[in-house]
């Protein structure tokens, strides 16, 4: 199906007409795939991230199995927190945990600088191995966490629903917040530039939890730092800027930066893109829960998105957030085929 694909193709996906709508998926490698679970049976999650051979293997699994139009580097947004000395661990079932969360202005102000080559050089090595194995069949996309989403893990100490500690810190300690967010913006830019230097052909900035904020809080406490991270990137590499629950934040996210804005499933893609302006590309936005329904339902929902976008160049098909671990692999394969079939011109 997909022709030889390269960095130029990726550029074309984002800016010019392509023979079909390209599709790749957030969390396209992960526990829903038996071949991923087989690797995880012998390596803990952090061990896997730090093992370039195994991480490269896992990066390639969905490319081979699903026929997606890009490979997504296998790594994690939280890897750059470990060198900050806060104690990062991944516990079975509960997700990530920070042993010593940042709870004081002094701790926030004194976050150490991170030498990414030293601290997460294993990620860059994974990039080099994947690029070699891909031999330009499909482009490789790298990623990092945006400053707010990273700060929320540092302060809360793990996943959160309400982000009460983060929001309180942001208001009560504005100077320490600014210092921490500046540090995180620079770490993010360094982390992405390291990936770009090693060979990734686009990058995605994940501000997964920023939808917890009001538009005015976003503009005051977050936008300047996401903008700083994006402006710090090597020019010429497409940037995808994504968050969830962002319906009211999208214009501000566009202002912060990005060639492509990621949309979750809570918005209607047609009018939302129009509101954002067709001068920016969009990625999205199938509800990942739909992949647990029948293939007929998947087809209906994919068609609804493709019809709304009407073949306009600059749409990348994706989910509105990551693949759920309960998802049948066959349904993901079906989605990729359906999107290619319905959009080929
Ligand atoms: O294929 C890909 O898309 C690359 C995979 C990827 C991972 N993490 C691997 C992973 C990506 C893009 C990420 C980014 C990431 N990590 C984000 C932003 C994306 C999003 O979903 O919003 C966030 C918030 C994190 C932090 C994180 N890492 C959490 C909350 C968890 C636990 C998730 C869970 O469901 O348990 C992780 C662990 C993690 N990162 C897993 C994977 C495949 C599961 C770990 C396992 O194998 O047990």
XYZ file of N, CA, C and O in Angstrom, residues 185-327:
572
model
N 11.428 24.014 30.110
C 11.372 24.374 28.683
C 12.736 24.107 28.037
O 12.821 23.574 26.916
N 13.785 24.446 28.746
C 15.119 24.255 28.176
C 15.491 22.774 28.107
O 16.091 22.322 27.133
N 15.109 22.016 29.140
C 15.367 20.570 29.105
C 14.621 19.944 27.922
O 15.163 19.125 27.176
N 13.363 20.357 27.736
C 12.548 19.821 26.634
C 13.192 20.137 25.281
O 13.299 19.258 24.411
N 13.614 21.388 25.110
C 14.243 21.763 23.833
C 15.529 20.956 23.628
O 15.774 20.433 22.529
N 16.333 20.815 24.669
C 17.585 20.042 24.537
C 17.287 18.574 24.197
O 17.973 17.964 23.380
N 16.282 18.027 24.868
C 15.919 16.619 24.656
C 15.478 16.409 23.202
O 15.906 15.468 22.524
N 14.630 17.329 22.702
C 14.164 17.204 21.311
C 15.300 17.482 20.327
O 15.417 16.795 19.304
N 16.130 18.458 20.620
C 17.247 18.731 19.707
C 18.216 17.551 19.651
O 18.789 17.263 18.597
N 18.382 16.869 20.772
C 19.217 15.661 20.777
C 18.612 14.586 19.877
O 19.315 13.910 19.115
N 17.287 14.439 19.939
C 16.607 13.457 19.072
C 16.736 13.863 17.605
O 16.964 13.025 16.727
N 16.599 15.164 17.340
C 16.714 15.655 15.957
C 18.138 15.425 15.452
O 18.351 14.935 14.334
N 19.103 15.725 16.299
C 20.509 15.514 15.923
C 20.789 14.056 15.592
O 21.595 13.735 14.714
N 20.095 13.153 16.286
C 20.308 11.718 16.059
C 19.498 11.210 14.873
O 19.715 10.100 14.401
N 18.512 12.015 14.390
C 17.838 11.599 13.159
C 16.321 11.609 13.135
O 15.751 11.224 12.115
N 15.631 12.041 14.203
C 14.169 12.068 14.055
C 13.780 13.150 13.048
O 14.457 14.166 12.924
N 12.681 12.913 12.321
C 12.325 13.805 11.203
C 11.145 14.719 11.512
O 10.766 15.553 10.693
N 10.522 14.524 12.673
C 9.492 15.438 13.177
C 9.472 15.206 14.683
O 9.977 14.184 15.167
N 8.906 16.153 15.415
C 8.801 15.954 16.862
C 7.394 16.290 17.326
O 6.729 17.153 16.754
N 6.961 15.586 18.362
C 5.657 15.874 18.947
C 5.852 16.317 20.386
O 6.538 15.664 21.177
N 5.245 17.443 20.714
C 5.299 17.976 22.073
C 3.984 17.605 22.754
O 2.903 18.033 22.324
N 4.080 16.802 23.822
C 2.888 16.330 24.530
C 2.588 17.225 25.721
O 3.329 17.208 26.707
N 1.500 17.984 25.635
C 1.026 18.686 26.834
C -0.274 18.015 27.263
O -1.346 18.632 27.326
N -0.163 16.740 27.577
C -1.331 15.873 27.741
C -2.357 16.392 28.736
O -3.546 16.225 28.542
N -1.905 17.027 29.818
C -2.848 17.360 30.902
C -3.175 18.843 30.985
O -3.778 19.301 31.942
N -2.794 19.605 29.974
C -2.967 21.050 30.033
C -4.441 21.458 29.992
O -4.796 22.580 30.387
N -5.309 20.534 29.555
C -6.744 20.801 29.513
C -7.338 21.027 30.889
O -8.494 21.442 31.005
N -6.579 20.789 31.947
C -7.055 21.077 33.310
C -7.102 22.571 33.584
O -7.674 22.994 34.584
N -6.505 23.383 32.708
C -6.379 24.822 32.975
C -7.418 25.660 32.227
O -7.862 25.284 31.149
N -7.719 26.816 32.784
C -8.561 27.802 32.083
C -7.700 28.487 31.024
O -6.464 28.483 31.123
N -8.362 29.102 30.017
C -7.569 29.813 29.008
C -6.665 30.888 29.612
O -5.521 31.045 29.191
N -7.142 31.628 30.604
C -6.281 32.702 31.133
C -5.101 32.120 31.907
O -3.986 32.638 31.832
N -5.310 31.026 32.638
C -4.173 30.390 33.317
C -3.173 29.852 32.302
O -1.961 29.936 32.495
N -3.698 29.264 31.221
C -2.789 28.759 30.190
C -1.928 29.893 29.655
O -0.708 29.770 29.547
N -2.586 31.016 29.339
C -1.831 32.106 28.712
C -0.776 32.673 29.658
O 0.337 32.971 29.252
N -1.133 32.772 30.937
C -0.199 33.393 31.873
C 0.885 32.424 32.344
O 2.056 32.789 32.411
N 0.501 31.194 32.659
C 1.436 30.312 33.370
C 2.072 29.233 32.500
O 2.931 28.493 32.966
N 1.596 29.078 31.279
C 2.082 27.955 30.463
C 2.600 28.387 29.088
O 3.690 27.996 28.676
N 1.792 29.185 28.394
C 2.136 29.552 27.008
C 3.586 30.040 26.833
O 4.288 29.563 25.934
N 4.076 30.945 27.686
C 5.434 31.460 27.451
C 6.500 30.358 27.465
O 7.509 30.460 26.766
N 6.235 29.313 28.241
C 7.257 28.264 28.394
C 7.175 27.233 27.268
O 8.197 26.739 26.795
N 5.938 26.921 26.831
C 5.821 26.025 25.668
C 6.426 26.726 24.452
O 7.107 26.111 23.634
N 6.157 28.030 24.361
C 6.724 28.815 23.261
C 8.258 28.818 23.328
O 8.935 28.667 22.311
N 8.779 28.960 24.521
C 10.238 28.960 24.687
C 10.831 27.622 24.232
O 11.851 27.563 23.552
N 10.169 26.519 24.619
C 10.659 25.193 24.218
C 10.641 25.066 22.690
O 11.611 24.611 22.075
N 9.535 25.487 22.066
C 9.397 25.323 20.611
C 10.371 26.242 19.870
O 11.014 25.829 18.903
N 10.517 27.466 20.360
C 11.471 28.384 19.715
C 12.909 27.933 19.878
O 13.790 28.352 19.127
N 13.157 27.087 20.861
C 14.516 26.587 21.094
C 14.897 25.430 20.183
O 16.014 24.919 20.255
N 13.971 24.996 19.315
C 14.251 23.812 18.491
C 15.019 24.160 17.228
O 14.856 25.253 16.670
N 15.830 23.216 16.792
C 16.503 23.314 15.503
C 15.434 23.637 14.450
O 14.433 22.918 14.363
N 15.609 24.693 13.665
C 14.562 25.055 12.700
C 14.429 24.037 11.566
O 15.376 23.311 11.261
N 13.244 23.995 10.974
C 13.055 23.163 9.777
C 12.482 21.786 10.056
O 12.168 21.055 9.128
N 12.344 21.422 11.324
C 11.780 20.111 11.649
C 10.320 20.317 12.070
O 10.054 21.107 12.972
N 9.355 19.641 11.405
C 7.953 19.846 11.771
C 7.683 19.524 13.246
O 8.192 18.528 13.776
N 6.892 20.376 13.880
C 6.551 20.214 15.301
C 5.042 19.979 15.417
O 4.237 20.751 14.892
N 4.669 18.907 16.098
C 3.266 18.600 16.391
C 3.025 18.982 17.851
O 3.767 18.538 18.734
N 2.015 19.798 18.106
C 1.753 20.284 19.467
C 0.402 19.723 19.910
O -0.628 20.058 19.349
N 0.415 18.876 20.936
C -0.777 18.101 21.310
C -1.136 18.257 22.786
O -0.257 18.307 23.645
N -2.424 18.279 23.048
C -2.914 18.180 24.423
C -4.303 17.584 24.410
O -4.900 17.412 23.340
N -4.845 17.254 25.573
C -6.230 16.756 25.618
C -7.080 17.726 26.439
O -6.567 18.426 27.315
N -8.375 17.748 26.131
C -9.292 18.656 26.825
C -8.997 20.105 26.477
O -9.214 21.010 27.282
N -8.513 20.343 25.262
C -7.968 21.647 24.902
C -8.909 22.521 24.067
O -8.456 23.512 23.501
N -10.191 22.148 23.966
C -11.101 22.877 23.064
C -10.974 24.388 23.210
O -10.936 25.105 22.215
N -10.884 24.878 24.442
C -10.839 26.339 24.641
C -9.405 26.881 24.600
O -9.199 28.085 24.692
N -8.435 26.000 24.498
C -7.029 26.448 24.551
C -6.363 26.460 23.185
O -5.241 26.949 23.045
N -7.055 25.892 22.176
C -6.371 25.657 20.894
C -5.769 26.920 20.266
O -4.626 26.871 19.807
N -6.490 28.056 20.244
C -5.849 29.234 19.647
C -4.565 29.627 20.385
O -3.582 30.030 19.759
N -4.556 29.487 21.704
C -3.349 29.829 22.471
C -2.243 28.813 22.231
O -1.058 29.164 22.197
N -2.616 27.545 22.050
C -1.587 26.537 21.743
C -0.962 26.824 20.380
O 0.241 26.669 20.189
N -1.809 27.244 19.439
C -1.271 27.607 18.122
C -0.290 28.775 18.258
O 0.774 28.779 17.639
N -0.664 29.726 19.093
C 0.228 30.875 19.298
C 1.551 30.441 19.944
O 2.619 30.953 19.603
N 1.487 29.471 20.841
C 2.722 28.967 21.468
C 3.634 28.336 20.422
O 4.861 28.420 20.536
N 3.029 27.708 19.417
C 3.844 27.183 18.318
C 3.462 25.788 17.893
O 2.695 25.091 18.562
N 4.007 25.391 16.743
C 3.731 24.068 16.193
C 3.255 24.201 14.756
O 2.502 25.128 14.434
N 3.705 23.291 13.905
C 3.248 23.247 12.514
C 1.947 22.472 12.423
O 1.200 22.604 11.457
N 1.728 21.588 13.408
C 0.551 20.734 13.435
C -0.029 20.839 14.846
O 0.714 20.736 15.818
N -1.342 21.039 14.945
C -1.971 21.047 16.262
C -2.733 19.723 16.424
O -3.514 19.334 15.553
N -2.465 19.025 17.512
C -3.136 17.758 17.794
C -4.491 18.020 18.436
O -4.593 18.814 19.370
N -5.537 17.363 17.898
C -6.897 17.544 18.424
C -7.357 16.263 19.105
O -7.177 15.173 18.563
N -7.974 16.385 20.270
C -8.562 15.189 20.867
C -9.987 15.015 20.317
O -10.446 15.801 19.481
N -10.693 13.951 20.764
C -11.973 13.598 20.138
C -13.142 14.428 20.649
O -14.261 14.284 20.189
N -12.873 15.298 21.608
C -13.977 16.075 22.186
C -14.389 17.233 21.279
O -15.377 17.895 21.552
N -13.582 17.484 20.236
C -13.937 18.571 19.308
C -14.333 17.991 17.954
O -13.942 16.874 17.602
N -15.120 18.774 17.203
C -15.466 18.412 15.819
C -14.337 18.906 14.937
O -14.046 20.116 14.916
N -13.740 18.006 14.196
C -12.501 18.377 13.503
C -12.713 19.455 12.437
O -11.878 20.358 12.300
N -13.834 19.379 11.665
C -14.025 20.338 10.565
C -14.073 21.792 11.047
O -13.205 22.604 10.723
N -15.089 22.124 11.856
C -15.179 23.505 12.342
C -13.997 23.915 13.217
O -13.604 25.080 13.229
N -13.414 22.963 13.944
C -12.300 23.334 14.818
C -11.086 23.750 13.987
O -10.409 24.739 14.294
N -10.835 22.995 12.910
C -9.713 23.360 12.032
C -9.969 24.713 11.391
O -9.091 25.574 11.315
N -11.215 24.899 10.956
C -11.560 26.176 10.341
C -11.340 27.337 11.325
O -10.773 28.368 10.979
N -11.744 27.120 12.576
C -11.568 28.154 13.597
C -10.102 28.446 13.866
O -9.710 29.600 14.094
N -9.289 27.386 13.850
C -7.844 27.561 14.097
C -7.169 28.261 12.932
O -6.163 28.948 13.100
N -7.715 28.029 11.746
C -7.100 28.569 10.531
C -6.408 27.455 9.769
O -5.707 26.627 10.355
N -6.629 27.453 8.443
C -6.048 26.382 7.635
C -4.567 26.616 7.342
O -3.945 25.838 6.623
N -3.990 27.649 7.927
C -2.535 27.852 7.793
C -1.752 26.941 8.735
O -0.529 26.891 8.688
N -2.458 26.201 9.602
C -1.777 25.236 10.465
C -2.353 23.854 10.140
O -3.528 23.742 9.777
N -1.509 22.821 10.183
C -1.996 21.454 9.951
C -2.628 20.921 11.232
O -2.393 21.456 12.319
N -3.463 19.888 11.097
C -4.061 19.277 12.287
C -3.877 17.760 12.265
O -3.767 17.139 11.209
N -3.842 17.205 13.464
C -3.718 15.764 13.656
C -4.888 15.306 14.507
O -5.218 15.942 15.503
N -5.542 14.222 14.082
C -6.593 13.697 14.940
C -7.678 13.015 14.134
O -7.496 12.765 12.951
N -8.804 12.768 14.766
C -9.025 12.869 16.198
C -10.039 11.821 16.668
O -10.984 12.120 17.372
N -9.801 10.575 16.268
C -10.723 9.480 16.604
C -10.628 9.150 18.097
O -9.520 9.021 18.631
N -11.783 8.991 18.729
C -11.795 8.550 20.131
C -11.150 7.159 20.199
O -11.652 6.214 19.574
N -10.058 6.989 20.941
C -9.395 5.680 20.985
C -10.312 4.576 21.509
O -10.100 3.391 21.206
N -11.356 4.941 22.248
C -12.293 3.937 22.766
C -13.057 3.262 21.626
O -13.522 2.127 21.775
N -13.197 3.957 20.482
C -13.931 3.380 19.345
C -13.230 2.120 18.828
O -13.876 1.225 18.287
N -11.927 2.031 19.045
C -11.188 0.846 18.576
C -11.601 -0.417 19.331
O -11.233 -1.526 18.948
N -12.351 -0.261 20.424
C -12.844 -1.442 21.141
C -14.188 -1.918 20.579
O -14.675 -2.973 20.958
N -14.800 -1.115 19.693
C -16.067 -1.511 19.056
C -15.815 -2.317 17.786
O -14.678 -2.620 17.451
N -16.907 -2.586 17.052
C -16.802 -3.424 15.844
C -16.074 -2.666 14.732
O -15.988 -1.432 14.752
N -15.586 -3.403 13.739
C -14.906 -2.737 12.624
C -15.898 -1.884 11.823
O -15.507 -0.879 11.240
N -17.175 -2.255 11.826
C -18.173 -1.425 11.149
C -18.261 -0.048 11.803
O -18.338 0.983 11.127
N -18.251 -0.056 13.101
C -18.317 1.196 13.855
C -17.027 2.014 13.635
O -17.064 3.244 13.494
N -15.898 1.340 13.575
C -14.621 2.023 13.335
C -14.647 2.699 11.961
O -14.255 3.851 11.805
N -15.189 1.971 10.991
C -15.273 2.518 9.636
C -16.175 3.759 9.605
O -15.824 4.780 9.009
N -17.309 3.667 10.263
C -18.239 4.792 10.292
C -17.576 6.027 10.911
O -17.643 7.131 10.381
N -16.896 5.815 12.023
C -16.294 6.945 12.745
C -15.106 7.531 11.973
O -14.905 8.752 11.956
N -14.324 6.659 11.323
C -13.177 7.160 10.533
C -13.691 7.971 9.349
O -13.155 9.025 9.016
N -14.779 7.461 8.728
C -15.336 8.162 7.566
C -15.863 9.544 7.964
O -15.711 10.517 7.226
N -16.460 9.613 9.134
C -16.988 10.902 9.602
C -15.862 11.944 9.672
O -16.025 13.094 9.261
N -14.709 11.530 10.173
C -13.568 12.456 10.279
C -13.053 12.818 8.888
O -12.846 13.997 8.572
N -12.889 11.804 8.038
C -12.358 12.072 6.689
C -13.322 12.954 5.895
O -12.889 13.849 5.162
N -14.629 12.723 6.048
C -15.614 13.559 5.347
C -15.529 15.003 5.842
O -15.619 15.945 5.052
N -15.365 15.163 7.130
C -15.327 16.527 7.697
C -14.106 17.288 7.183
O -14.154 18.501 6.994
N -13.019 16.561 6.957
C -11.774 17.207 6.537
C -11.743 17.370 5.013
O -11.061 18.255 4.480
N -12.513 16.523 4.315
C -12.748 16.634 2.868
C -11.458 16.696 2.046
O -11.379 17.469 1.088
N -10.465 15.921 2.434
C -9.258 15.811 1.614
C -8.336 17.019 1.654
O -7.372 17.091 0.897
N -8.619 17.950 2.522
C -7.747 19.132 2.605
C -6.337 18.713 3.022
O -6.176 17.971 3.997
N -5.299 19.153 2.304
C -3.939 18.792 2.714
C -3.621 19.375 4.093
O -4.119 20.440 4.437
N -2.796 18.651 4.840
C -2.450 19.148 6.166
C -3.227 18.460 7.266
O -3.222 18.896 8.406
N -3.929 17.362 6.914
C -4.560 16.561 7.972
C -3.815 15.238 8.102
O -3.653 14.513 7.123
N -3.360 14.941 9.279
C -2.799 13.631 9.602
C -3.837 12.909 10.442
O -4.299 13.442 11.457
N -4.206 11.701 10.020
C -5.179 10.937 10.812
C -4.462 10.378 12.042
O -3.363 9.822 11.955
N -5.107 10.510 13.190
C -4.549 9.961 14.425
C -5.709 9.734 15.367
O -6.864 10.076 15.057
N -5.414 9.171 16.516
C -6.412 9.087 17.576
C -6.389 10.408 18.334
O -5.440 11.180 18.229
N -7.442 10.638 19.129
C -7.475 11.840 19.951
C -6.586 11.726 21.176
O -6.295 12.720 21.846
N -6.158 10.509 21.511
C -5.163 10.267 22.570
C -4.634 8.858 22.320
O -4.906 8.292 21.265
N -3.861 8.313 23.261
C -3.173 7.054 22.994
C -4.070 5.820 22.895
O -5.173 5.793 23.432
N -3.565 4.803 22.211
C -4.239 3.501 22.108
C -4.405 2.904 23.517
O -3.451 2.873 24.296
N -5.614 2.440 23.841
C -5.841 1.786 25.144
C -5.269 0.366 25.123
O -5.305 -0.308 24.094
N -4.832 -0.107 26.274
C -4.177 -1.413 26.310
C -5.146 -2.567 26.046
O -4.744 -3.662 25.681
N -6.450 -2.316 26.168
C -7.464 -3.360 25.928
C -7.801 -3.495 24.438
O -8.653 -4.302 24.063
N -7.178 -2.703 23.572
C -7.566 -2.632 22.158
C -7.143 -3.879 21.388
O -5.985 -4.283 21.463
